[in-house]
Tab-separated table of C-alpha atoms in Angstrom:
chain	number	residue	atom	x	y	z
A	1	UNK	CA	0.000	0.000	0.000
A	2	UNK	CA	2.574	2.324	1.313
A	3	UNK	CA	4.784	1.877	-2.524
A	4	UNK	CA	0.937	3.181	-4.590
A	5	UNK	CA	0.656	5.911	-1.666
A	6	UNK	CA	4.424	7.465	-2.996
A	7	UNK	CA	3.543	6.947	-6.402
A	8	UNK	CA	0.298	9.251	-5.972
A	9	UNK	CA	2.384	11.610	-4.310
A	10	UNK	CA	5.277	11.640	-7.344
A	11	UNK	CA	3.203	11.988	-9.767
A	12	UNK	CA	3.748	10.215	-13.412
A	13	UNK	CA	7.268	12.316	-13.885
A	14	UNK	CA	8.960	9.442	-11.761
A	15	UNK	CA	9.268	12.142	-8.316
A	16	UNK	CA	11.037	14.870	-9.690
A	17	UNK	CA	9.663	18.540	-8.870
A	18	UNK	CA	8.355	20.588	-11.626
A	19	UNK	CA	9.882	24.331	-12.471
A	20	UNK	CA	6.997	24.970	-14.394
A	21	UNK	CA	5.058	24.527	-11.767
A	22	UNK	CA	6.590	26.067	-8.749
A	23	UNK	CA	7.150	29.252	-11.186
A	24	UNK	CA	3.596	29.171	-11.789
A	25	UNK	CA	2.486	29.697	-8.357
A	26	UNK	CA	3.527	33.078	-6.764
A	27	UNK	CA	3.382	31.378	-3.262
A	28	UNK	CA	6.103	29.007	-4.204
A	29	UNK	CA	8.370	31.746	-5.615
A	30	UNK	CA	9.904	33.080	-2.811
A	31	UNK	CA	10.165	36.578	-1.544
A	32	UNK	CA	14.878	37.137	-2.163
A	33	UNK	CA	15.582	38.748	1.202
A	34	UNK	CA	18.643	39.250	0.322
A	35	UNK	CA	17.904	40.947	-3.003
A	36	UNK	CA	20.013	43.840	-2.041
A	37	UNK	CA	23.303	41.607	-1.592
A	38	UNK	CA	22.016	39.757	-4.580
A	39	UNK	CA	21.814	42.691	-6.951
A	40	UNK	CA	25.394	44.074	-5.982
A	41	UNK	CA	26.955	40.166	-6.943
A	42	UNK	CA	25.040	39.997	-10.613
A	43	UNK	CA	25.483	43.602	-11.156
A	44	UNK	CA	29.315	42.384	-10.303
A	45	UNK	CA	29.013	40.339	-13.281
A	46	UNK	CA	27.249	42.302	-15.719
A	47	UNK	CA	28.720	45.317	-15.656
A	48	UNK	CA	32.045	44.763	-17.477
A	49	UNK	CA	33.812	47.736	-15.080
A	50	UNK	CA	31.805	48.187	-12.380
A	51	UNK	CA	33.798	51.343	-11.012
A	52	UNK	CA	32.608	54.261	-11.288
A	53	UNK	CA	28.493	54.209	-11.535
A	54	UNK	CA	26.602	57.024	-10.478
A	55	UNK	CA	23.169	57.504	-10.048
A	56	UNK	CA	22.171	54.624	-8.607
A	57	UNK	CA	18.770	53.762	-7.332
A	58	UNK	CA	16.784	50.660	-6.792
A	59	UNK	CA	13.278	49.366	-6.109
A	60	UNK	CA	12.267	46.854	-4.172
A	61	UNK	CA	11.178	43.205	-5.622
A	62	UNK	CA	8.185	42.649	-7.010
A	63	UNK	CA	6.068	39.684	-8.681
A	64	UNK	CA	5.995	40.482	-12.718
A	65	UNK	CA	5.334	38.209	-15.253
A	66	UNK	CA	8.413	37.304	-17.079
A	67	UNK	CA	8.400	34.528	-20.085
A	68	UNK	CA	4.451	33.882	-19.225
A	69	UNK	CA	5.315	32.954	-15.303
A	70	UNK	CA	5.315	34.988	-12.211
A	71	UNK	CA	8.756	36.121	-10.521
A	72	UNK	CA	9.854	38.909	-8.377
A	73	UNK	CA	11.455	41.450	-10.387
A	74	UNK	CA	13.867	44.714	-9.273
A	75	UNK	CA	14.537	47.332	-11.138
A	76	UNK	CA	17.588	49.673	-11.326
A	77	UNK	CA	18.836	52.744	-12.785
A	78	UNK	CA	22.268	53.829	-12.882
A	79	UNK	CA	24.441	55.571	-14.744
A	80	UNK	CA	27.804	53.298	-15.549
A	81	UNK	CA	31.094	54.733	-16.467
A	82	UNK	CA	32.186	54.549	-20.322
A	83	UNK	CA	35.085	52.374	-21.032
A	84	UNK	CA	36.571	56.134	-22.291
A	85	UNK	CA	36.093	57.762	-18.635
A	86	UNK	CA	33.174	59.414	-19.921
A	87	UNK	CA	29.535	59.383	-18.821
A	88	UNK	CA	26.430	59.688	-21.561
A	89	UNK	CA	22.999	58.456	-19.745
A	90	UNK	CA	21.287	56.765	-17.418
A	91	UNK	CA	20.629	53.014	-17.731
A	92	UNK	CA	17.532	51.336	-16.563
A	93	UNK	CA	17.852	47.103	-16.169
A	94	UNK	CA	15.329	44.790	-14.240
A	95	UNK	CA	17.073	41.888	-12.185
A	96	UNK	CA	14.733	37.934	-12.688
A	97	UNK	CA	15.506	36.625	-9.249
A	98	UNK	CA	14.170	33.074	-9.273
A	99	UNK	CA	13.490	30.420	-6.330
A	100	UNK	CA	14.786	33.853	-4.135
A	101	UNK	CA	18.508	34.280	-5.707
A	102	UNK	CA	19.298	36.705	-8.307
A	103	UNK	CA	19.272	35.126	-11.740
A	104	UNK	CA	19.512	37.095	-14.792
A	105	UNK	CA	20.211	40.899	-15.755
A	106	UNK	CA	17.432	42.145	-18.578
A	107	UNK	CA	18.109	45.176	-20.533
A	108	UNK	CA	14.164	45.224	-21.458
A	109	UNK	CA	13.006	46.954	-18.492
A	110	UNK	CA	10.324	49.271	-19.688
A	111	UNK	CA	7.506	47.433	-18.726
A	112	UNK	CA	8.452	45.064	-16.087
A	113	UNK	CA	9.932	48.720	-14.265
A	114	UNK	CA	6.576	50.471	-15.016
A	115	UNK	CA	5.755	52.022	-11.935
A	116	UNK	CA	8.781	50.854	-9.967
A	117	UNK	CA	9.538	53.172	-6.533
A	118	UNK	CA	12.816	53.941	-6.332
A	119	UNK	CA	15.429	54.586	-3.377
A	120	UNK	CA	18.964	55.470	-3.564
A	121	UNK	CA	21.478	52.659	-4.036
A	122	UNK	CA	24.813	53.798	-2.890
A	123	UNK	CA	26.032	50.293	-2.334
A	124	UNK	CA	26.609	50.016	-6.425
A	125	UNK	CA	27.814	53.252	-6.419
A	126	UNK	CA	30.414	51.539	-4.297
A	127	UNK	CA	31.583	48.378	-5.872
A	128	UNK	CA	34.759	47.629	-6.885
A	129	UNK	CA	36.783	45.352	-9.508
């Protein structure tokens, strides 16, 4: 009995968990509380010198729908130093953080930031190489 009990509970995809559905549901996304410390490590990454930016600001997570699915999204804008030294314009990005840890940089952030509340963000302002 207890072997048919388990197999009810897997489900016909032999027990593994399902990112579809845990990225369908907004209560199984979790809230990143660390989405400040997580922003400053991608934003590490993605910005090829990351001395230098000005500007900065960020707004809290939020859930957006991003590729049809719900995840929290935070936006930024910042103003990164040119390769040259020079500075021409504020940038805009929205950071996918998925199961709570930063995941991907997008430079499409019109309408995922629509709305977004921003607060300063010296900590970026701050990085280092």
């Amino acid at each position: 009995m207890l072997p048919l009990m388990l197999a009810a509970c897997f489900g016909s995809d032999g027990g593994r968990p399902s990112l579809v559905d845990d990225a369908q549901s907004p209560a199984l996304q979790p809230f990143p509380d660390n989405f400040r410390s997580e922003a400053l490590a991608i934003m590490h990454i993605y910005l090829s010198d990351p001395v230098g930016v000005r500007d900065a600001a960020m707004a809290d997570p939020v859930l957006r729908t991003v590729g049809g699915r719900p995840f929290y999204v935070s936006c930024l804008h910042f103003t990164p130093r040119e390769s040259d030294g020079s500075y021409r314009g504020m940038r805009e990005r929205a950071i996918v953080y998925v199961s709570g840890r930063a995941d991907r940089v997008t430079d499409r952030a019109g309408e995922l930031c629509a709305g977004a509340v921003y607060a300063p963000f010296p900590e970026l302002e701050k990085m280092t190489r």
